[in-house]
Amino acid sequence: MSPNQITSDSAAEIDVESRLGRLEHAVRQLTDSVNRALQTITSASPQTDTGMSSPVCRTIPTKNVASESRLHTDLSHSCSFLDEASANIDAIRQSPGNTTSQNAQSELQYLSGRLTTTEVEQRIAQDSATFYIPSKAIGYRLISRFLEDGELGEPFFSLPSDDVVRQVVFEPHKVRERGWIAYFNYTMLCIVSNENGENSETKNFRRNVQLALNDSSIFLEPCLVNVQALCFLAMHGEDYAAPNLSWMLLGHACRQAEALGLHSPTHQDADWRQQRLCLFWLLFLIDKSCSLSFSRPAFLPTALYHNVPLPDRSFLLKFKPHERAWFANGQPSIHGSRFGAEFFTHYVQWAKLAGSVVDLLATADSIHRKQEIRSSLEAWYLDTNQSLTSIANAESASASATQMREMTLGISTMKFQYLNSLILLLKGDDSSSNLRLSSAREAISTLTSMVSNWSSVYNGVVWQLLYCPFTPFFVIFGNIVNNDSPRTATVEKDLSLLSATVEYFAAMRSQMRLLATVCSRLQHTASIFLQLARAHVSGRIPTQTHEKPAKSFQPTPIQPTYTYDQHTEDLMDLDLGELNVSNYLEWLPTDMGSAWPIFDTKRPDVSSRLGNKRPSQGSGFDWFSWDTYYSGTEI
């Protein structure tokens, strides 16, 4: 081999090594840039008011829910409208190019996911011992507000001692019973968010709640405080208002209540025994309400606890939350109201009947048994409505407008529970179809008086306020679809009821500050079915070419409330260092150019495209914007 050939080969080898070296350097640079981008997307640092270092948290991404992860539900539960509504959509005459029916199926799929799955967006803190601790001035202000508003839960929920509440605020890491941390911080989260919306303070309270719940002792060590905290979150915890999640929290509370024997009369102190009985029966009635909604066995069987005595009447008279300063508005307050005690007593009576309805639906008992339960429900409602209305009328002279509003809310809650129970009980009974339809119409008519938020105690469980209205809603929708008669005044009234449901969710959106995005989504779902019903009545389906399609759902820009959402601006504000992305586009196969117009010969500025936070709005649903906006919003 000649020297010239050796030199040539060596030069070629050096050139190859040099090119490989440059390529390796470019890959490392690209890897570093990608890592920085991922860190920007997946990391977050909650702010605090104390200047103390915040733990670095990372969000566990929510996985797509596979079919095998869907939770079991029976056809008799209150969400059984899913299959009925789907069949009714298919029954509507289709026209080429329509989008309304497709949108309706998509909305139904969303409801199905919300009602038959459970997903928790967790925040994993690297330093799990770091709680938010306010300054002394702020801390004592929080304690004062907590003690004042905590009276609303009397006599079901107790308050911590002065020493414990100070430790919860200033030394939470030393608190043995983590239930106090969750109870205090979630109470403050509700108060602050209701007044000021989402801000850095609410994020701190939410963070403390999550740290407390990350301690397994709150679920595995039965104690009264843990039962109380779990019950509160299952009832009024907007962050935990996903139906199945609320039901599972309630299950933990019921199991601990049984382990502690809250129903047992063996406790020596009379007041303490009465308070435990109050909490037990509160769990009992929520348990029956959830059991009826999902057609699952109750955690606290009616047959087993039917004869447990109710708390003494004198003790139940402490339950008069609408007399508190919260509702007085500076006006002279009524004193010694019987409304709260009467409300709770009748609610427990309904819970026992609801247990019978659940058993009947599960066993397909005889027609005679169904008639018995129906008669019992009707007698219960007549007695309950008369009793509560009489008390409200008698106390109206000395009550403020806000107090009257709360008592009216309690009466409406009882009415809706009765009507919803009747709708479920009569399903599949052709002889009672007219009664079932009239009950659905009356239930929707009741919604206007049920608009409320967490601060009201006469309105039941939060998630039921959001999802149970769809049961009568779809009964009316099905009647419109299957009614072959021409457009009549009755059909127009039914359409008005569907429209009233849309307005109800709009009103709830302003009340449920932490669930504003969810309320907006449910409002959109109801509006899509309203549009489909109107189109069916008119004898045609709107198309993209002949009619203006449904306006794509665009949530009103508000501060995200449930989770630590990662906004589009955050996702796109990536530090890519000195990386020239266009250099790497050359490596892609040339045949990709037709599929991805971004890779054209002009190589447009990539950063400008990243800055386009939303694709252009067309007539169809903006799934890309939807996915970005609602990332991590599920509860």
XYZ file of C-alpha atoms in Angstrom:
635
model
C 0.000 0.000 0.000
C 1.432 3.351 -1.046
C 1.974 6.167 1.452
C -0.501 8.340 -0.420
C -3.241 5.675 -0.026
C -2.497 5.330 3.679
C -2.724 9.073 4.088
C -6.000 9.170 2.161
C -7.505 6.378 4.270
C -6.379 8.075 7.478
C -7.908 11.360 6.368
C -11.176 9.610 5.531
C -11.163 7.885 8.919
C -10.492 11.173 10.685
C -13.296 12.808 8.680
C -15.741 10.035 9.637
C -14.717 10.282 13.307
C -15.098 14.031 13.144
C -18.570 13.745 11.655
C -19.584 11.110 14.214
C -18.258 13.340 16.948
C -20.310 16.257 15.711
C -23.358 14.039 15.416
C -22.858 12.722 18.963
C -22.520 16.278 20.225
C -25.706 17.290 18.425
C -27.603 14.325 19.914
C -26.403 15.241 23.417
C -27.482 18.820 22.833
C -30.891 17.719 21.618
C -31.250 15.345 24.593
C -30.413 18.118 27.050
C -32.943 20.408 25.414
C -35.664 17.766 25.520
C -34.920 17.079 29.178
C -35.203 20.773 29.969
C -38.505 20.913 28.110
C -39.884 17.926 30.015
C -38.818 19.427 33.330
C -40.634 22.629 32.427
C -43.802 20.719 31.580
C -43.904 18.242 34.478
C -42.505 20.228 37.380
C -44.185 22.867 39.502
C -43.242 24.779 42.634
C -46.228 25.875 44.775
C -45.859 29.357 46.190
C -46.127 30.062 49.889
C -46.577 33.174 51.925
C -43.793 32.381 54.348
C -40.719 32.547 52.181
C -39.838 28.979 53.116
C -38.580 26.671 50.421
C -41.310 24.801 48.605
C -41.021 21.105 47.877
C -40.478 20.151 44.269
C -43.560 18.330 43.088
C -44.304 16.368 39.992
C -47.700 15.513 38.648
C -48.449 11.908 37.863
C -50.008 12.109 34.384
C -53.505 10.753 34.102
C -53.592 7.658 31.940
C -56.246 6.968 29.395
C -58.942 4.920 31.047
C -58.972 1.459 29.556
C -62.161 -0.505 29.358
C -61.031 -2.897 32.083
C -60.560 -0.008 34.535
C -64.191 1.100 34.343
C -66.042 0.564 37.577
C -69.030 -1.747 37.810
C -72.481 -0.192 37.629
C -75.907 -1.789 37.426
C -78.687 -0.898 35.032
C -80.892 0.197 37.938
C -78.667 2.975 39.208
C -79.543 6.645 38.765
C -77.014 6.942 35.944
C -78.800 4.290 33.888
C -79.832 7.074 31.524
C -76.539 6.487 29.694
C -77.818 3.506 27.687
C -81.285 5.017 27.252
C -79.922 8.312 25.976
C -77.603 6.565 23.540
C -80.528 4.601 22.100
C -82.573 7.788 21.832
C -79.786 9.516 19.923
C -79.678 6.613 17.479
C -83.456 6.809 17.071
C -83.313 10.382 15.822
C -83.457 10.684 12.052
C -80.001 11.407 10.716
C -79.162 13.737 7.853
C -75.943 13.876 5.858
C -73.228 16.050 7.341
C -74.884 16.610 10.726
C -72.664 17.169 13.744
C -75.184 17.497 16.558
C -75.767 13.761 16.993
C -72.022 13.112 16.977
C -71.510 15.826 19.574
C -74.267 14.334 21.716
C -72.609 10.916 21.639
C -69.323 12.545 22.649
C -71.006 14.306 25.565
C -72.627 11.051 26.637
C -69.238 9.378 26.565
C -67.872 12.139 28.791
C -70.666 11.617 31.331
C -70.082 7.874 31.233
C -66.415 8.401 32.008
C -67.187 10.725 34.902
C -69.728 8.354 36.419
C -68.059 4.984 35.889
C -64.369 5.693 36.502
C -62.217 7.079 39.251
C -59.004 8.971 38.627
C -56.990 10.926 41.168
C -54.566 13.620 40.116
C -51.848 13.304 42.738
C -49.112 15.695 43.661
C -46.074 13.801 44.875
C -43.825 15.944 47.041
C -40.165 15.030 47.333
C -40.144 16.534 50.822
C -43.428 15.217 52.192
C -42.841 16.713 55.652
C -43.002 20.303 54.443
C -46.343 21.926 55.191
C -47.377 25.473 54.518
C -47.058 27.391 57.787
C -48.473 30.931 57.886
C -47.154 33.835 59.913
C -48.573 34.291 63.403
C -50.792 37.173 62.346
C -52.245 35.234 59.408
C -52.415 31.986 61.392
C -54.482 33.414 64.242
C -56.781 35.094 61.733
C -57.331 31.695 60.098
C -57.999 30.060 63.460
C -60.600 32.684 64.318
C -62.387 32.207 61.017
C -62.247 28.413 61.299
C -63.763 28.402 64.788
C -66.500 30.794 63.719
C -67.520 28.855 60.628
C -66.916 25.459 62.239
C -70.096 25.954 64.253
C -72.078 25.249 61.095
C -71.234 21.554 61.499
C -72.643 21.258 65.006
C -73.698 18.748 66.341
C -72.263 16.336 63.744
C -68.702 17.617 63.568
C -66.625 18.541 66.597
C -63.903 21.175 66.765
C -60.335 20.564 67.954
C -59.124 21.915 71.259
C -57.291 25.246 71.308
C -53.932 23.517 71.669
C -54.618 21.132 68.790
C -55.841 23.829 66.399
C -52.739 25.947 67.094
C -50.574 22.925 66.407
C -52.476 22.204 63.183
C -51.694 25.706 61.937
C -48.169 26.303 63.211
C -46.736 22.806 63.799
C -48.695 20.436 61.516
C -45.835 17.933 61.326
C -46.380 17.252 65.045
C -50.109 16.534 64.785
C -50.751 12.868 65.484
C -54.299 12.729 64.091
C -53.906 13.781 60.462
C -57.666 14.120 60.099
C -57.495 17.483 61.873
C -55.045 18.793 59.265
C -57.288 17.718 56.389
C -60.432 19.029 58.092
C -58.979 22.445 59.005
C -57.226 23.117 55.725
C -60.106 22.006 53.527
C -62.519 24.148 55.517
C -60.260 27.152 54.953
C -59.834 26.212 51.286
C -63.627 26.309 50.827
C -64.005 29.617 52.658
C -61.206 31.429 50.825
C -62.043 30.067 47.369
C -65.703 30.974 47.826
C -64.730 34.572 48.594
C -61.689 35.186 46.399
C -61.477 32.345 43.907
C -58.274 30.426 43.337
C -55.071 32.102 44.523
C -51.778 31.302 46.212
C -53.507 30.935 49.571
C -55.918 28.266 48.326
C -52.993 26.387 46.763
C -51.298 26.302 50.166
C -54.417 24.937 51.875
C -54.876 22.318 49.155
C -51.244 21.296 49.502
C -51.648 20.724 53.251
C -54.754 18.613 52.645
C -52.905 16.463 50.123
C -49.958 15.976 52.468
C -52.335 14.899 55.232
C -54.117 12.435 52.940
C -50.790 11.018 51.769
C -50.388 9.677 55.309
C -52.043 6.249 55.293
C -53.029 6.564 58.959
C -56.046 8.695 58.012
C -57.455 5.668 56.163
C -56.115 2.800 58.281
C -56.372 4.014 61.884
C -60.012 4.329 62.980
C -60.674 7.421 65.069
C -63.492 9.925 65.267
C -61.431 12.716 63.728
C -60.610 10.650 60.639
C -64.269 9.659 60.219
C -65.244 13.301 60.445
C -62.640 14.468 57.920
C -63.456 11.740 55.380
C -67.182 12.389 55.722
C -66.655 16.121 55.176
C -64.587 15.537 52.037
C -67.139 13.049 50.678
C -69.997 15.531 51.231
C -68.642 18.994 50.555
C -65.144 18.447 49.216
C -65.358 19.980 45.753
C -61.876 18.694 44.895
C -63.168 15.202 45.721
C -66.605 15.567 44.145
C -66.108 12.958 41.424
C -68.990 10.559 42.128
C -66.981 7.367 42.618
C -64.208 9.098 44.543
C -66.746 10.595 46.938
C -68.352 7.168 47.341
C -64.997 5.547 48.158
C -64.102 8.225 50.724
C -67.484 7.606 52.317
C -66.721 3.876 52.394
C -63.579 4.472 54.448
C -65.549 6.668 56.847
C -68.324 4.072 57.257
C -65.885 1.235 57.918
C -64.103 3.253 60.591
C -67.461 4.220 62.113
C -68.365 0.560 62.424
C -64.969 -0.274 63.914
C -65.401 2.500 66.481
C -68.991 1.501 67.244
C -70.375 5.007 66.782
C -73.889 3.563 66.981
C -73.193 1.870 70.300
C -74.749 3.461 73.431
C -71.929 2.273 75.695
C -70.049 5.574 75.924
C -70.313 7.100 79.405
C -70.527 10.832 78.598
C -74.075 11.627 77.428
C -73.200 14.533 75.130
C -70.295 12.641 73.606
C -72.573 9.653 72.963
C -75.151 11.892 71.294
C -72.550 13.512 69.067
C -71.307 10.099 67.937
C -74.900 9.075 67.123
C -75.351 12.240 65.061
C -72.240 11.483 63.006
C -73.323 7.860 62.543
C -76.745 8.794 61.177
C -75.198 11.444 58.944
C -73.009 8.727 57.413
C -76.050 6.463 57.159
C -78.131 8.858 55.092
C -75.234 9.789 52.773
C -74.494 6.089 52.377
C -78.057 5.359 51.258
C -78.036 8.290 48.882
C -74.854 7.058 47.187
C -76.035 3.451 47.254
C -79.227 4.422 45.438
C -77.257 6.389 42.879
C -74.960 3.472 42.022
C -77.198 0.520 42.915
C -74.431 -0.957 45.045
C -74.785 -2.603 48.468
C -74.819 -0.071 51.277
C -71.830 0.208 53.573
C -74.226 0.487 56.533
C -77.051 -2.025 55.902
C -80.509 -0.817 56.869
C -81.526 -4.190 58.274
C -78.547 -4.181 60.627
C -78.904 -0.635 61.944
C -82.626 -0.009 61.538
C -83.273 -0.026 65.292
C -80.348 2.167 66.328
C -81.941 5.121 68.149
C -81.786 8.598 66.705
C -80.045 11.269 68.790
C -82.223 12.844 71.462
C -84.507 15.558 70.171
C -82.992 18.085 72.586
C -79.530 17.380 71.165
C -80.681 17.536 67.542
C -82.092 21.013 68.184
C -78.470 22.202 68.170
C -78.559 21.663 64.416
C -79.732 25.088 63.263
C -76.970 26.303 60.940
C -79.147 28.960 59.314
C -79.227 30.785 62.673
C -75.469 31.297 62.636
C -73.943 34.687 61.934
C -72.985 33.357 58.493
C -76.637 33.653 57.369
C -77.889 36.443 59.640
C -76.435 39.312 57.547
C -76.377 41.536 60.605
C -80.152 41.237 61.103
C -81.849 39.995 64.257
C -81.716 36.226 64.098
C -84.386 33.695 64.914
C -83.642 31.588 67.940
C -84.527 28.028 68.799
C -85.431 26.976 65.263
C -86.776 23.465 64.872
C -86.118 23.356 61.143
C -82.680 21.731 61.278
C -83.743 18.972 63.665
C -86.881 18.264 61.642
C -84.903 18.294 58.381
C -82.378 15.754 59.653
C -85.001 13.473 61.204
C -86.993 13.274 57.965
C -83.824 12.823 55.947
C -82.943 9.731 57.990
C -86.451 8.406 57.395
C -85.921 8.832 53.658
C -82.565 7.057 53.915
C -84.251 3.988 55.367
C -86.762 3.988 52.514
C -83.942 4.469 50.005
C -82.336 1.331 51.397
C -85.541 -0.538 50.586
C -85.539 0.874 47.062
C -81.949 -0.305 46.555
C -82.844 -3.805 47.760
C -85.889 -3.913 45.495
C -83.971 -2.822 42.409
C -81.235 -5.371 43.134
C -83.597 -8.325 43.640
C -86.396 -7.478 41.171
C -88.968 -8.057 43.901
C -92.704 -8.377 43.331
C -95.003 -5.694 41.950
C -96.787 -5.688 45.298
C -93.559 -4.810 47.117
C -92.905 -1.988 44.672
C -96.362 -0.589 45.346
C -95.703 -0.718 49.095
C -92.458 1.218 48.798
C -94.054 3.719 46.434
C -96.875 4.329 48.926
C -94.342 4.716 51.752
C -92.344 7.231 49.717
C -95.448 9.261 48.919
C -96.580 9.276 52.564
C -93.076 10.272 53.676
C -92.917 13.172 51.249
C -96.350 14.540 52.148
C -95.489 14.475 55.851
C -91.983 15.907 55.297
C -93.102 18.720 53.015
C -95.948 19.717 55.312
C -93.739 19.668 58.420
C -90.824 21.662 56.954
C -93.075 24.153 55.172
C -95.060 24.811 58.355
C -91.880 25.487 60.336
C -90.490 27.788 57.634
C -93.744 29.747 57.477
C -93.893 30.081 61.261
C -90.313 31.356 61.431
C -90.500 33.627 58.385
C -91.500 36.672 60.419
C -88.219 36.728 62.348
C -85.934 35.212 59.702
C -83.730 37.117 57.256
C -84.031 36.632 53.508
C -80.865 34.512 53.525
C -82.220 32.312 56.293
C -85.455 31.806 54.412
C -83.435 30.938 51.328
C -81.634 28.221 53.290
C -84.849 26.709 54.613
C -86.339 26.772 51.110
C -83.203 24.998 49.897
C -83.790 22.240 52.461
C -87.405 21.797 51.357
C -86.326 21.624 47.696
C -83.600 19.097 48.502
C -86.154 16.784 50.102
C -88.489 17.182 47.151
C -85.787 16.356 44.632
C -84.687 13.297 46.624
C -88.261 12.039 46.638
C -88.783 12.611 42.920
C -85.435 11.092 41.985
C -86.196 8.002 44.101
C -89.597 7.675 42.431
C -88.084 7.929 38.934
C -85.690 5.082 39.712
C -88.333 2.971 41.397
C -90.736 3.246 38.439
C -88.220 2.504 35.711
C -89.388 -0.317 33.466
C -92.956 -0.131 34.799
C -95.051 0.698 31.725
C -98.179 1.213 33.817
C -96.445 4.049 35.691
C -94.726 5.698 32.739
C -96.879 8.842 32.981
C -96.107 9.233 36.683
C -92.407 8.755 35.997
C -92.471 11.436 33.301
C -94.402 13.911 35.463
C -91.948 13.265 38.311
C -89.033 14.033 35.991
C -90.682 17.286 34.904
C -91.276 18.311 38.495
C -87.695 17.406 39.452
C -86.263 19.677 36.751
C -88.634 22.451 37.848
C -87.154 22.158 41.341
C -83.566 22.807 40.220
C -83.904 26.597 40.274
C -84.334 26.561 44.047
C -81.407 24.152 44.556
C -78.598 26.389 43.300
C -76.105 26.493 46.175
C -72.510 25.911 47.227
C -70.493 24.175 49.942
C -71.501 26.688 52.641
C -75.095 25.453 52.623
C -75.833 22.419 54.754
C -79.357 21.692 53.547
C -78.343 20.720 50.014
C -76.876 17.223 50.291
C -73.751 15.932 48.557
C -71.922 18.170 46.083
C -71.560 15.644 43.248
C -75.258 14.800 43.391
C -76.075 18.445 42.741
C -74.070 18.167 39.537
C -74.908 14.727 38.135
C -78.279 13.588 39.512
C -80.205 16.236 37.497
C -79.304 14.300 34.362
C -81.599 11.448 35.460
C -84.857 13.420 35.013
C -83.250 15.404 32.175
C -82.850 12.320 30.003
C -86.301 11.009 30.900
C -87.717 14.193 29.377
C -85.297 14.028 26.456
C -86.389 10.454 25.720
C -90.037 11.475 25.813
C -89.380 14.200 23.243
C -87.543 11.816 20.937
C -90.130 9.040 21.156
C -93.158 11.311 20.886
C -94.520 11.082 17.347
C -97.208 13.721 17.833
C -96.758 17.111 16.156
C -95.248 20.048 17.978
C -97.567 20.890 20.885
C -97.570 23.099 23.981
C -96.491 20.078 26.051
C -93.451 19.501 23.847
C -92.572 23.185 24.116
C -92.737 22.952 27.920
C -90.439 19.919 27.844
C -87.943 21.844 25.737
C -88.144 24.671 28.262
C -87.307 22.217 31.029
C -84.228 21.044 29.152
C -83.267 24.694 28.734
C -83.796 25.241 32.469
C -81.237 22.505 33.141
C -78.690 24.358 31.021
C -79.381 27.508 33.029
C -79.053 25.552 36.278
C -75.512 24.464 35.460
C -74.654 28.033 34.467
C -75.858 29.200 37.885
C -73.959 26.416 39.659
C -70.816 27.481 37.857
C -70.880 30.802 39.693
C -71.444 29.026 43.004
C -68.966 26.159 42.782
C -65.775 28.168 42.436
C -63.528 25.095 42.632
C -65.651 23.225 40.087
C -66.353 26.049 37.654
C -64.754 24.216 34.727
C -66.714 21.035 35.450
C -69.984 22.977 35.716
C -69.220 24.644 32.380
C -68.625 21.230 30.809
C -71.905 19.868 32.170
C -73.690 22.986 30.960
C -72.309 22.331 27.501
C -73.444 18.695 27.651
C -76.994 19.720 28.515
C -77.019 22.376 25.796
C -75.959 19.870 23.111
C -78.893 17.594 23.977
C -81.216 20.583 24.097
C -80.117 21.522 20.588
C -80.597 17.935 19.392
C -84.101 17.816 20.898
C -85.048 21.116 19.254
C -83.751 19.912 15.899
C -85.698 16.670 16.227
C -88.907 18.535 17.048
C -88.344 20.789 14.044
C -88.019 17.677 11.876
C -84.422 18.247 10.789
C -80.866 18.087 12.085
C -78.618 21.167 11.644
C -75.739 20.684 9.258
C -72.548 22.560 8.651
C -73.825 23.838 5.300
C -77.449 24.742 5.986
C -77.590 25.825 9.613
C -75.287 27.441 12.043
C -73.816 24.586 14.086
C -73.584 24.443 17.831
C -71.048 26.855 19.130
C -67.892 24.993 20.079
C -67.545 24.829 23.816
C -65.073 27.432 25.007
C -64.839 27.765 28.782
C -64.800 31.294 30.104
C -61.187 32.125 30.965
C -60.951 31.716 34.713
C -58.260 30.725 37.134
C -58.152 26.907 37.148
C -59.568 25.626 40.379
C -59.375 21.930 40.946
C -55.847 20.912 40.121
C -52.554 22.504 39.442
C -53.297 22.839 35.751
C -50.404 23.232 33.355
C -51.562 25.965 30.971
C -50.676 26.127 27.357
C -48.489 29.164 28.013
C -46.438 27.115 30.474
C -46.163 24.215 28.089
C -44.897 26.378 25.291
C -42.525 28.576 27.263
C -39.633 26.121 26.975
C -35.968 26.916 27.420
C -34.329 25.243 24.456
C -30.960 26.856 25.048
C -29.038 27.594 21.857
C -30.534 24.636 20.047
C -31.323 25.349 16.400
C -34.286 23.057 15.835
C -34.299 23.596 12.090
C -30.919 21.847 11.792
C -32.510 18.589 12.915
C -35.418 18.760 10.497
C -32.996 17.652 7.751
C -32.706 14.248 9.418
C -36.382 13.467 8.938
C -37.473 11.352 5.960
C -38.323 13.417 2.954
C -41.676 11.712 2.455
C -42.971 13.206 5.719
C -43.242 16.607 4.139
C -46.667 15.965 2.655
C -48.114 14.801 5.958
C -46.610 17.562 8.101
C -46.678 20.922 6.347
C -44.512 22.417 9.049
C -41.530 20.725 7.413
C -41.644 22.664 4.178
C -38.685 23.927 2.217
C -38.931 27.374 3.709
C -38.412 26.083 7.225
C -40.625 28.542 9.056
C -39.681 29.845 12.471
C -40.516 27.001 14.858
C -40.819 29.231 17.888
C -43.561 31.254 16.214
C -45.536 28.078 15.628
C -45.083 27.033 19.219
C -46.497 30.371 20.203
C -49.801 29.575 18.513
C -51.570 28.443 21.642
C -54.774 27.365 19.927
C -55.533 26.082 16.471
C -57.967 28.091 14.448
C -61.571 27.671 15.508
C -63.680 25.820 12.996
C -67.246 24.729 13.156
C -66.380 21.453 14.844
C -65.449 20.848 18.455
C -61.978 22.113 19.357
C -60.582 18.933 20.898
C -57.019 20.254 20.964
C -57.929 23.311 23.004
C -60.241 21.188 25.145
C -57.492 18.704 25.971
C -55.074 21.490 26.903
C -57.581 23.411 28.975
C -58.892 20.459 30.915
C -55.627 18.616 31.413
C -55.730 17.302 34.970
C -59.138 18.782 35.785
C -60.888 15.499 36.543
C -62.070 14.913 40.010
